[in-house]
Coordinates of C-alpha atoms in Angstrom, one line a residue:
X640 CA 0.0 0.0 0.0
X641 CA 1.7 3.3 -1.6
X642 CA 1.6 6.1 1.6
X643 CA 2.6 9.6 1.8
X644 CA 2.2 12.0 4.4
X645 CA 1.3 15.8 4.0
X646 CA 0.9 17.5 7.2
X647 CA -0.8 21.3 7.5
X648 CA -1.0 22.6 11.1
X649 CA -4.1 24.7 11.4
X650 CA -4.1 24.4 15.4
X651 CA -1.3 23.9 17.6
X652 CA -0.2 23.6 21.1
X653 CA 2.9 26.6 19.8
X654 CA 2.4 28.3 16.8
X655 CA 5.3 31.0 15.7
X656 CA 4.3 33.1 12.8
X657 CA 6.2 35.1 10.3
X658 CA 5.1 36.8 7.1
X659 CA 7.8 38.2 5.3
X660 CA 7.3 39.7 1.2
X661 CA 9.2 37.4 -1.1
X662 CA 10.2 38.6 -4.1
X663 CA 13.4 37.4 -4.7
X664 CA 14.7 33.8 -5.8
X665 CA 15.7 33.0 -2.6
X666 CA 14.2 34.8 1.1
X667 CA 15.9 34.0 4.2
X668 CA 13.7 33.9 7.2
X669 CA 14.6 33.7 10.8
X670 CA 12.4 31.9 13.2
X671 CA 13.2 31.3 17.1
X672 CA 12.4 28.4 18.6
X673 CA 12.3 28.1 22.5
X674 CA 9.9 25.3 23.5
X675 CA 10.6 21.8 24.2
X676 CA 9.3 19.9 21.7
X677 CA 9.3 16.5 21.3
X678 CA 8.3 16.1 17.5
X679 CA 8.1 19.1 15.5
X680 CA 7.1 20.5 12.3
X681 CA 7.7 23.2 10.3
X682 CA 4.6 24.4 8.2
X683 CA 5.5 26.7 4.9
X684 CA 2.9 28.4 2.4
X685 CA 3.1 31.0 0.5
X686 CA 1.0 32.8 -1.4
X687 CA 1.0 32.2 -4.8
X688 CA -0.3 28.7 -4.9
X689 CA 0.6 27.6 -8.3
X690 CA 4.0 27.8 -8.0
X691 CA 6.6 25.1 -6.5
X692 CA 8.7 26.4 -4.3
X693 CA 12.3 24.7 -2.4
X694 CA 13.0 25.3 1.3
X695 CA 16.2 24.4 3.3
X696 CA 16.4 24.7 7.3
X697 CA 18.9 25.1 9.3
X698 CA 19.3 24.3 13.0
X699 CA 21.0 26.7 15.8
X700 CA 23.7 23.9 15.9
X701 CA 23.9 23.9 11.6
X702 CA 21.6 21.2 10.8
X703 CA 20.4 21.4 7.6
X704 CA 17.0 19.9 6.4
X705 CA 16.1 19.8 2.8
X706 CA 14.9 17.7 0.1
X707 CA 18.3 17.0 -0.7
X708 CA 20.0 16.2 2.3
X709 CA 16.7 14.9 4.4
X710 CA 14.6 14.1 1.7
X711 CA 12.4 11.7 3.5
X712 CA 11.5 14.8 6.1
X713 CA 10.8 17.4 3.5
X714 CA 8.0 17.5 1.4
X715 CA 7.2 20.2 -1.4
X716 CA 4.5 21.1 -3.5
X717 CA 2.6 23.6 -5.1
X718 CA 1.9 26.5 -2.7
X719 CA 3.6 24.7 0.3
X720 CA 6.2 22.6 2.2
X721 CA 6.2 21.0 5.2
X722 CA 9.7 19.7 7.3
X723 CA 9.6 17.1 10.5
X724 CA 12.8 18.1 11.9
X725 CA 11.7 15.7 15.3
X726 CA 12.8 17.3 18.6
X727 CA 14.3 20.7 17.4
X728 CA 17.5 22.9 18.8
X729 CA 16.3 25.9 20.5
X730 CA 17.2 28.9 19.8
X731 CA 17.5 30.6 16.2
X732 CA 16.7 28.5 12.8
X733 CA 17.3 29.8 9.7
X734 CA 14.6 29.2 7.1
X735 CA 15.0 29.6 2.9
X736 CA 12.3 30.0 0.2
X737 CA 13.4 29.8 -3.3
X738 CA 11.2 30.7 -6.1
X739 CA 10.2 32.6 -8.6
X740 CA 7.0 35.0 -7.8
X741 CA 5.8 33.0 -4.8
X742 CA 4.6 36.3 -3.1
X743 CA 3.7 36.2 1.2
X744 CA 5.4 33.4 2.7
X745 CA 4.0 32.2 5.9
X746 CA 5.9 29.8 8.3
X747 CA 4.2 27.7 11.2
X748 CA 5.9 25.7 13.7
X749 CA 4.8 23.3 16.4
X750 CA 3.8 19.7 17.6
X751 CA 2.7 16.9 15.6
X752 CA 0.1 15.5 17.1
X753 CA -1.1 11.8 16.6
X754 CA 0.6 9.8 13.6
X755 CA -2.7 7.9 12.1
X756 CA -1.1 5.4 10.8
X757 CA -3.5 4.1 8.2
X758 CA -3.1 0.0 8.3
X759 CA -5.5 -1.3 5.9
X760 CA -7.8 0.2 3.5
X761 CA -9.8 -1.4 0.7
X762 CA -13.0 -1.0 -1.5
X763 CA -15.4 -3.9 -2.3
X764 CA -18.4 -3.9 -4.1
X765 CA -21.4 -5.6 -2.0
X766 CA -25.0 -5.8 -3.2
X767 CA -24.7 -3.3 -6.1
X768 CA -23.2 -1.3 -3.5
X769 CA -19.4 0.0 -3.2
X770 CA -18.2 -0.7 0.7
X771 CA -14.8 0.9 1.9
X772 CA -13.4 -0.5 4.9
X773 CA -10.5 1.0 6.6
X774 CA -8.6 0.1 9.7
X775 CA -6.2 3.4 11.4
X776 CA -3.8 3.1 14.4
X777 CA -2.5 5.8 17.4
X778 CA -5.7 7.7 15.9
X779 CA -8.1 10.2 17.6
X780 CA -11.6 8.7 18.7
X781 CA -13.2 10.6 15.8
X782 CA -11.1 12.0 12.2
X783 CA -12.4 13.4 9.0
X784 CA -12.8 10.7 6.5
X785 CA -12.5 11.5 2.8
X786 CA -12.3 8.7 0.2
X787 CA -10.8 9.3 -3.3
X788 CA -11.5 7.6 -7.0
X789 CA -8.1 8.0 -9.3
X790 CA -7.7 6.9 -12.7
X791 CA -3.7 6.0 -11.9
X792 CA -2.2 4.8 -8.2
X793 CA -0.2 8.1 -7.4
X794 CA -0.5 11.7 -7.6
X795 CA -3.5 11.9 -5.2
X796 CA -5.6 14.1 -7.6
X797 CA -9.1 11.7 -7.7
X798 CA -12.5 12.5 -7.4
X799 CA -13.6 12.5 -4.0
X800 CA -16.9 9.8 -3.6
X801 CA -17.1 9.8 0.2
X802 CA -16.8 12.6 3.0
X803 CA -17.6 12.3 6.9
X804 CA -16.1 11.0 10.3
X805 CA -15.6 8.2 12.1
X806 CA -13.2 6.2 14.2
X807 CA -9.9 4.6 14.3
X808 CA -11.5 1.5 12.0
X809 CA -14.9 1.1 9.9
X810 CA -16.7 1.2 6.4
X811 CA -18.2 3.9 4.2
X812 CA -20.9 3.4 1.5
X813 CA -19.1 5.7 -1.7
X814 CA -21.6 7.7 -3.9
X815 CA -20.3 7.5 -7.7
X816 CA -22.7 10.3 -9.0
X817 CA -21.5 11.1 -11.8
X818 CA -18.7 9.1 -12.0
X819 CA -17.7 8.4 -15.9
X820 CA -17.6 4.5 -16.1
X821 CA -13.6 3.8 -15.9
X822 CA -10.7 1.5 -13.9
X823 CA -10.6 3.4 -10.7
X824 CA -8.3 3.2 -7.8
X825 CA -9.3 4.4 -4.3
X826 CA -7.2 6.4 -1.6
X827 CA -8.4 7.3 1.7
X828 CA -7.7 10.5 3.3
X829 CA -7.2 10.7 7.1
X830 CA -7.5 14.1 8.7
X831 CA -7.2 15.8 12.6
X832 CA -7.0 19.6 13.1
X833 CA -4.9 19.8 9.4
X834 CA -3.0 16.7 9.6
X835 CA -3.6 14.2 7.3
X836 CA -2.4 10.8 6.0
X837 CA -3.4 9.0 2.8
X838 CA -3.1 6.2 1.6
X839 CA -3.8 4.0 -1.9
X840 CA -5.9 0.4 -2.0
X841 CA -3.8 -2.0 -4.1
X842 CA -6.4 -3.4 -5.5
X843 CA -8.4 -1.9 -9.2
X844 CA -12.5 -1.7 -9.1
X845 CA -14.4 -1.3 -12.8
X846 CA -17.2 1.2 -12.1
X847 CA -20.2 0.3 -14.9
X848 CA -23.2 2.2 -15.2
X849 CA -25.3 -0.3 -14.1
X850 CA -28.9 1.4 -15.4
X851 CA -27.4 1.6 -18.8
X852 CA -26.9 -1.2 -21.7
X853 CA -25.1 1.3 -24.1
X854 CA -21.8 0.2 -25.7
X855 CA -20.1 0.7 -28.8
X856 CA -20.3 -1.6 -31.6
X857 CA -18.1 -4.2 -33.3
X858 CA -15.4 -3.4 -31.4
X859 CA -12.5 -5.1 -31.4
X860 CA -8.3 -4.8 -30.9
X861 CA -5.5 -6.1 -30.5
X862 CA -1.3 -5.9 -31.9
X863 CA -0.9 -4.4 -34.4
X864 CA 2.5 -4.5 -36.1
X865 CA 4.6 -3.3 -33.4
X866 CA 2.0 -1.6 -31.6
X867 CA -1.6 -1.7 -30.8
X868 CA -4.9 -1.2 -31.8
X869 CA -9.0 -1.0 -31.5
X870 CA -11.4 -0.5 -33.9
X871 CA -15.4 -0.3 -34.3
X872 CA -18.1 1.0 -35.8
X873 CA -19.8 3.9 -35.8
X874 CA -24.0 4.5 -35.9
X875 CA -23.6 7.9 -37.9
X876 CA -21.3 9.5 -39.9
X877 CA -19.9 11.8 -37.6
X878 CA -19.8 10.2 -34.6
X879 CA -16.5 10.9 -32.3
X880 CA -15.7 8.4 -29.7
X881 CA -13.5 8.2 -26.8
X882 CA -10.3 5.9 -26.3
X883 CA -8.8 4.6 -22.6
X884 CA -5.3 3.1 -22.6
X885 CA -4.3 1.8 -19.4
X886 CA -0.7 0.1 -18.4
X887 CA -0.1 -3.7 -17.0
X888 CA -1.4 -2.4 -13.4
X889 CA -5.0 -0.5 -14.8
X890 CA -3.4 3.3 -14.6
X891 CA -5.2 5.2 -17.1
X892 CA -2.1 6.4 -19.5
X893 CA -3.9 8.0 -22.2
X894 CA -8.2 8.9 -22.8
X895 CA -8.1 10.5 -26.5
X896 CA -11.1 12.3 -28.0
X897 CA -11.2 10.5 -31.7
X898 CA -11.8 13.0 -35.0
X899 CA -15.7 12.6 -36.4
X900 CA -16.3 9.6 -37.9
X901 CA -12.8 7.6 -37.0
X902 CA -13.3 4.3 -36.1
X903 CA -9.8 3.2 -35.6
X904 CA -7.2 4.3 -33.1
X905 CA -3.6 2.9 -32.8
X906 CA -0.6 3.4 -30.5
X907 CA 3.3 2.5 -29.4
X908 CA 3.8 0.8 -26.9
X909 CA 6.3 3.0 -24.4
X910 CA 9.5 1.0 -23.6
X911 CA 8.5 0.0 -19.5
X912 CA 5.0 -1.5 -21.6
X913 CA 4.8 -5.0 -20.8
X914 CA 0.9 -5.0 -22.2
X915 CA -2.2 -2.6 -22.5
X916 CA -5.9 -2.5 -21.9
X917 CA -8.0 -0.9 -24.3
X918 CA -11.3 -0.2 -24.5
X919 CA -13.4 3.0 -26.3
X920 CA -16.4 4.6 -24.8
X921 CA -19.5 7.2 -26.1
X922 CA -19.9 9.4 -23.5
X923 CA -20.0 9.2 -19.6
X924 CA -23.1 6.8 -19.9
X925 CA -21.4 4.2 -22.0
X926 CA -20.0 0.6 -20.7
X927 CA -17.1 -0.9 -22.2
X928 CA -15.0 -4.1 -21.9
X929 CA -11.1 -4.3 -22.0
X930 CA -9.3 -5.6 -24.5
X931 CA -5.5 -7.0 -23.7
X932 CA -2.7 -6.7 -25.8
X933 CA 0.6 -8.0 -25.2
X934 CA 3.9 -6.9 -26.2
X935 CA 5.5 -10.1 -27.8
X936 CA 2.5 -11.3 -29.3
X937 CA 3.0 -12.0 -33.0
X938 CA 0.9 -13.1 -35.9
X939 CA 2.8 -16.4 -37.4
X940 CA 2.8 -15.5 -41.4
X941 CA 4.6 -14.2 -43.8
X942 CA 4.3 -12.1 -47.2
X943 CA 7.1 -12.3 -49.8
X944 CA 7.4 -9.9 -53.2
X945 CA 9.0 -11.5 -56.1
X946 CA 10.8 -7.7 -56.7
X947 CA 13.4 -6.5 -54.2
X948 CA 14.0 -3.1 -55.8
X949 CA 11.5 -0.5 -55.8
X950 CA 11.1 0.1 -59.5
X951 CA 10.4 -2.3 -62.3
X952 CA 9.3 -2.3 -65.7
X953 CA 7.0 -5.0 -65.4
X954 CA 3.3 -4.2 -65.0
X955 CA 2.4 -6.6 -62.1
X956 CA 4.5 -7.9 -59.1
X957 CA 3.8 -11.7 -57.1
X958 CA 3.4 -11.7 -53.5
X959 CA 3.6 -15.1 -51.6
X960 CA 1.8 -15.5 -49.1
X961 CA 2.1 -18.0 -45.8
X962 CA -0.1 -18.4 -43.1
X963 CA 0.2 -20.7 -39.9
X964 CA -3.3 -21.4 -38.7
X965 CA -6.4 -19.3 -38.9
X966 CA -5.8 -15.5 -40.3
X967 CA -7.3 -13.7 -42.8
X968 CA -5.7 -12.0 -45.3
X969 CA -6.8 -8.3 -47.0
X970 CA -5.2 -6.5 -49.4
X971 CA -5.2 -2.9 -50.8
X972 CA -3.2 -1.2 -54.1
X973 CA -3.3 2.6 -53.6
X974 CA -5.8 2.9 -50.9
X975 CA -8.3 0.5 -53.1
X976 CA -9.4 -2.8 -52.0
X977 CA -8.5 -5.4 -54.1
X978 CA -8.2 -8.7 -51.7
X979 CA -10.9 -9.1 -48.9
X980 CA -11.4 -12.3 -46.6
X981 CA -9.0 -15.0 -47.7
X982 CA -7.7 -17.6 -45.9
X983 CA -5.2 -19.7 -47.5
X984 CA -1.7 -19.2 -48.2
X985 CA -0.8 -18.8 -52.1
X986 CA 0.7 -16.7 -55.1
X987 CA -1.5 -13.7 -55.1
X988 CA -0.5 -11.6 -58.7
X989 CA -1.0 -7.6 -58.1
X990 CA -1.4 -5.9 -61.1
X991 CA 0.1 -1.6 -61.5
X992 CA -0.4 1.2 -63.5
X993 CA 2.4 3.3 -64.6
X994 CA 3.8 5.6 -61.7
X995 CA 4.0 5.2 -58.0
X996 CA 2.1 2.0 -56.6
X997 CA 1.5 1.0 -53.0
X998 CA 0.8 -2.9 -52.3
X999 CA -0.2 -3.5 -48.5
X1000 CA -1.1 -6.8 -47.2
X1001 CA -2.7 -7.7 -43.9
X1002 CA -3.0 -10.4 -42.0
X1003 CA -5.6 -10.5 -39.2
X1004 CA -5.2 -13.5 -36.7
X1005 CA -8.1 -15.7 -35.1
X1006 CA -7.4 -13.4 -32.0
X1007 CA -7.4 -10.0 -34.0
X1008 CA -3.8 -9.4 -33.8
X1009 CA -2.9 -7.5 -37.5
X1010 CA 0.4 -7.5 -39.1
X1011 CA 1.2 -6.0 -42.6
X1012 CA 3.3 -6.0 -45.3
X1013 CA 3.8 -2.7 -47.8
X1014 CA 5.2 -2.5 -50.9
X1015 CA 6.3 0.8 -52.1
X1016 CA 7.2 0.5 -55.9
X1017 CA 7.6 2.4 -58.8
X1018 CA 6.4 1.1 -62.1
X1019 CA 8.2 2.4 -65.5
X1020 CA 8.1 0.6 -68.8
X1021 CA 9.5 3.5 -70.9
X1022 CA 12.7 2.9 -71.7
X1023 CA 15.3 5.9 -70.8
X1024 CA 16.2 9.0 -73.2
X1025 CA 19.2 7.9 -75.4
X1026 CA 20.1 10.6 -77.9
X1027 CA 23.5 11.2 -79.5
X1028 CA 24.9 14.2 -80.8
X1029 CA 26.6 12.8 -83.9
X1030 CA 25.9 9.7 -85.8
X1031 CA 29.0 7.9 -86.0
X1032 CA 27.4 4.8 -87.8
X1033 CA 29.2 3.9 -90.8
X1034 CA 31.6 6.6 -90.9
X1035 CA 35.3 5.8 -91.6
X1036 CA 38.3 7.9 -90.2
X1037 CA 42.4 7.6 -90.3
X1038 CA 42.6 8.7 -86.5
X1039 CA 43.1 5.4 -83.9
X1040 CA 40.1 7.4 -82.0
X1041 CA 36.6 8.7 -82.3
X1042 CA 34.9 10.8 -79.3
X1043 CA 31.1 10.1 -79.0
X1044 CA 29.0 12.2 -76.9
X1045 CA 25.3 12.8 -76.7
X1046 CA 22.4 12.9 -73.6
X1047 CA 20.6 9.9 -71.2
X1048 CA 18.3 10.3 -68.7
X1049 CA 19.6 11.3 -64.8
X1050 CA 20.0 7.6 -62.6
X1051 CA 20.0 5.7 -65.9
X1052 CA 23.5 3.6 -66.1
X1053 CA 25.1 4.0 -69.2
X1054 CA 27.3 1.5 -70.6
X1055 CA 29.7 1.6 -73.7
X1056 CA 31.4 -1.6 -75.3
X1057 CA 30.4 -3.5 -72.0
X1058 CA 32.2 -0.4 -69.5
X1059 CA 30.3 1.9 -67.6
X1060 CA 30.7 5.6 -68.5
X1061 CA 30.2 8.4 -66.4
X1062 CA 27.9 11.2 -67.4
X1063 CA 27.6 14.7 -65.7
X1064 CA 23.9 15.7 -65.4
X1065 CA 22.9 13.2 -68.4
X1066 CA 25.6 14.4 -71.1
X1067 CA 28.5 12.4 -71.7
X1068 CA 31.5 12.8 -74.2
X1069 CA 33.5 9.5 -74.8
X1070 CA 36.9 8.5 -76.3
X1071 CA 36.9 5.2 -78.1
X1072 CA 40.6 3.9 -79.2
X1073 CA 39.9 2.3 -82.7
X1074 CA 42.1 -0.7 -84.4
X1075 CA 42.6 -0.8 -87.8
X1076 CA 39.5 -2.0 -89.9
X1077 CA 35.9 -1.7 -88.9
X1078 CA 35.2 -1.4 -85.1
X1079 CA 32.0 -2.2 -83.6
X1080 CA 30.4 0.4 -80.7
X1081 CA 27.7 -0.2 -78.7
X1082 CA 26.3 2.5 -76.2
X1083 CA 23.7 0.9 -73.5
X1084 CA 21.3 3.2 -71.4
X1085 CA 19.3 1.3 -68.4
X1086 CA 17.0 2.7 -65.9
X1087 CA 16.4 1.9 -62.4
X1088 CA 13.3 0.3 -63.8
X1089 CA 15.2 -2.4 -65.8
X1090 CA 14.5 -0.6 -69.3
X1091 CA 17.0 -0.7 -72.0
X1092 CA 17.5 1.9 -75.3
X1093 CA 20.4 1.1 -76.9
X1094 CA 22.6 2.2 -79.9
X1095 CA 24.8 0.8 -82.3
X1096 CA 27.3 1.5 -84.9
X1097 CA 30.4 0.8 -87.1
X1098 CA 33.3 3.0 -87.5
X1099 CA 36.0 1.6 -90.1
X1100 CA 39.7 2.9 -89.2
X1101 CA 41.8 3.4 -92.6
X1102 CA 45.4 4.7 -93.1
X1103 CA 45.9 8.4 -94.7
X1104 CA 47.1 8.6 -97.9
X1105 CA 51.1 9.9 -96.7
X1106 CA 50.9 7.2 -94.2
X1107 CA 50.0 4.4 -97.7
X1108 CA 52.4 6.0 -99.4
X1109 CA 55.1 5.6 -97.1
X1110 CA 53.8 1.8 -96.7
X1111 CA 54.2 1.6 -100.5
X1112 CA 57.6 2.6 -100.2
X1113 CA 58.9 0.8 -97.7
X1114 CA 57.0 -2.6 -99.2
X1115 CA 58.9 -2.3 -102.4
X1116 CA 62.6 -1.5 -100.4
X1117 CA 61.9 -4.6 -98.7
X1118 CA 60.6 -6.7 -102.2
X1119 CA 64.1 -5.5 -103.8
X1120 CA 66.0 -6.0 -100.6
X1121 CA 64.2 -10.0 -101.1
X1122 CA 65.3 -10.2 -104.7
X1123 CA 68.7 -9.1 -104.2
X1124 CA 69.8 -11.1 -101.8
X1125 CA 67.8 -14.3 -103.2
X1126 CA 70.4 -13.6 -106.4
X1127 CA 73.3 -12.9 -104.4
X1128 CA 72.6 -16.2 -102.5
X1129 CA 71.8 -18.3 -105.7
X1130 CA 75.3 -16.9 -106.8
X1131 CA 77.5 -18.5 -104.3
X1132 CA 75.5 -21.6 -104.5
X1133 CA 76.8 -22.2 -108.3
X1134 CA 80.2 -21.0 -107.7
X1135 CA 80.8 -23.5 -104.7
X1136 CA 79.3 -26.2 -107.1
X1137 CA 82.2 -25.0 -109.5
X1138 CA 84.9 -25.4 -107.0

């Protein structure tokens, strides 16, 4: 059981008072203290209750009390803080405000009386009734009673369903009113002459309207993906619903106000989330029931598209899909329906239009857990811009090289001879080293879709006429070279015959 203590002396048996104007960031106050007290308490306010303030103590012998160094005897809020400093030093004590604005501070200072220790308190519903029973120790024969509905188990800031006195132990029937139908938890509030102690039940209780059969319809929830989800249906158009999301231990962590006519809300599980409850709600008069969703729950299929990239130049695409027991599969292309309500795994062929395509596949399991699959992909079957500047086909040069330049699309790859070229913002100007005779070029231009425009040609490398001519020459030095030493050589064959 989560406790906290928050005293506020309104009557004690000493009571020092000091008002002092605080403007500054920090006041220093200085309070005297010359009774003997046995457990004491120093009360702080100021005026401006909106804003949190920090105090810090000090003792005659140079104790200091804060939240800091004493944090389990300081508490500080809004408006207020309140120190036990137990049997205090006499003499002079030396007390600091810090805070922006806080305006009049006001500092009290005296006995605490009993410590109403709060032992057991719980809420239990009992012939359509809601029963708290509480149980209080070293309490006064008669305290103010106040019990609390919250939507979470700390902060204190519920609704307050019961009010009166009574003893150190006994039970309260609580008056919901108008009490929206939610996951409450209790707190009871235990007060004497401005001391109070509160404390939280550990236990959750699910208020209903019990004079009303209103719910919504069709709903239903569960993982989604990597988070979670619920759904219904609306009766008109417009209609705007309310969401609850509460954690493992039924704290209310988020109550959203849906746009007209939604009928789906989804959310991310926070890293601490073990699981969620989930349940939507039409007004204050609406019941509900909780839906669970765990964390590492998973849907047991699979979808698989026969294209990795995200472009293609074919006109439809094949998903495969595997399921492992009951699930239904749906499928959308650009927002459109186009698979509703199977239930077998199988080839499923999605045919695209030209242009930007989105393929999404869910898969909804017996227990309404959704997973999906998306497909973002581009579909082009126009093969990329290829022009060149000069045709080259057929032509016939002397030179060992022709250039050949011209213009592809942007993110096209452009090949030449089997060797990728680079091209700076689509244009491109290539050497090609020719050999003698006719040379074959090839220039290839594919897109990220797979499309191909190609172009071919032949370029025939001849000698010049000076460079023939000097071929010429040299061929007939080297034929009479041949012939003269072929008679030179036949000569001294016949002459060594001779001999």
């Amino acid at each position: 059981m989560k406790r906290i203590v928050k005293v506020a002396i309104v009557s004690m048996l000493f009571t020092i008072l000091l008002y002092v104007n605080a403007f500054a960031e920090t006041k220093e106050v200085k309070l005297n203290v010359d009774k003997d007290y046995t457990n004491a308490i120093f009360y702080i306010t100021w005026d401006n209750v909106e804003e949190k303030g920090s105090v810090e103590l000090i003792s005659p012998d140079g104790k200091v009390y804060s939240k800091e160094k004493t944090s389990d005897n300081v508490y500080e809020a809004n408006g207020e803080a309140i120190v036990n400093v137990g049997q205090p030093a006499k003499g002079e004590w030396t007390i600091k405000v810090s805070g922006d604005n806080l305006g009049v501070v006001k500092v009290e200072a005296g006995q605490l009386p009993n410590s109403m220790v709060i032992n057991s308190f719980s809420v239990e519903a009992k012939d359509d009734k809601y029963i708290a029973k509480y149980s209080i120790s070293d309490c006064p024969e008669q305290v103010q009673i106040e019990v609390f509905a919250d939507t979470d188990n700390e902060g204190f800031d519920g609704e307050k369903v019961y009010s009166g006195t009574g003893g150190p132990s006994g039970e309260a029937e609580l008056s919901f009113g108008n009490l929206k139908p939610c996951e409450y938890h209790f707190y009871i509030r235990v007060s004497k002459d401005g001391v109070f102690k509160r404390a939280y039940t550990d236990s959750v209780i699910s208020i209903s309207r019990k004079d009303s059969q209103k719910k919504v319809k069709d709903v239903k929830g569960g993982k989604y993906n990597d988070g979670y989800y619920i759904s219904w249906t609306n009766e008109n158009e417009n209609d705007r619903k309310t969401v609850y999301v509460w954690d493992k231990d039924m704290n209310l962590i988020s109550e959203v106000e849906t746009e007209a006519g939604d009928t789906l809300y989804y959310g991310d599980f926070k890293d601490s989330d073990e699981k969620v409850y989930l349940a939507v709600v039409d007004g204050n008069d609406c019941n509900y029931d909780k839906i669970e969703v765990n964390r590492d729950t998973t849907v047991d299929a699979n979808v698989v598209y026969d294209v990795e990239e995200n472009a293609t130049n074919h006109k439809f695409i094949i998903a495969d899909v595997t399921i492992n027991g009951k699930a239904v599969i749906d499928a959308w292309l650009n927002d459109e329906l186009m698979l509703e309500g199977e239930t077998e795994s199988g080839k499923y062929r999605i045919n695209m239009s030209d242009g930007d395509n989105v393929v999404v596949f869910r898969i909804t399991d017996e227990k309404n857990n959704v997973i999906t699959f998306t497909k973002n992909i581009y579909v082009d079957t126009v093969p990329p811009a290829l022009s060149i500047a000069d045709d080259i086909d057929n032509s016939i040069t002397s030179k060992d090289y022709i250039y050949i330049s011209g213009y592809s699309e942007e993110g096209a790859v452009l090949t030449l001879n089997g060797r990728e070229i680079e091209m700076e913002k689509g244009y491109f100007n290539e050497k090609v080293r020719l050999k003698l005779g006719k040379n074959a070029i090839k220039l290839v231009a594919i897109d990220v879709a797979g499309n191909e425009s190609q172009y071919s040609a032949t370029v025939t490398h001849e000698m010049s006429k000076s460079n023939r001519r000097k071929l010429y020459i040299i061929t007939g030095v080297l034929i009479i070279l041949v012939v003269v030493y072929m008679i030179v050589f036949i000569k001294g064959i016949k002459r060594r015959r001779k001999k």
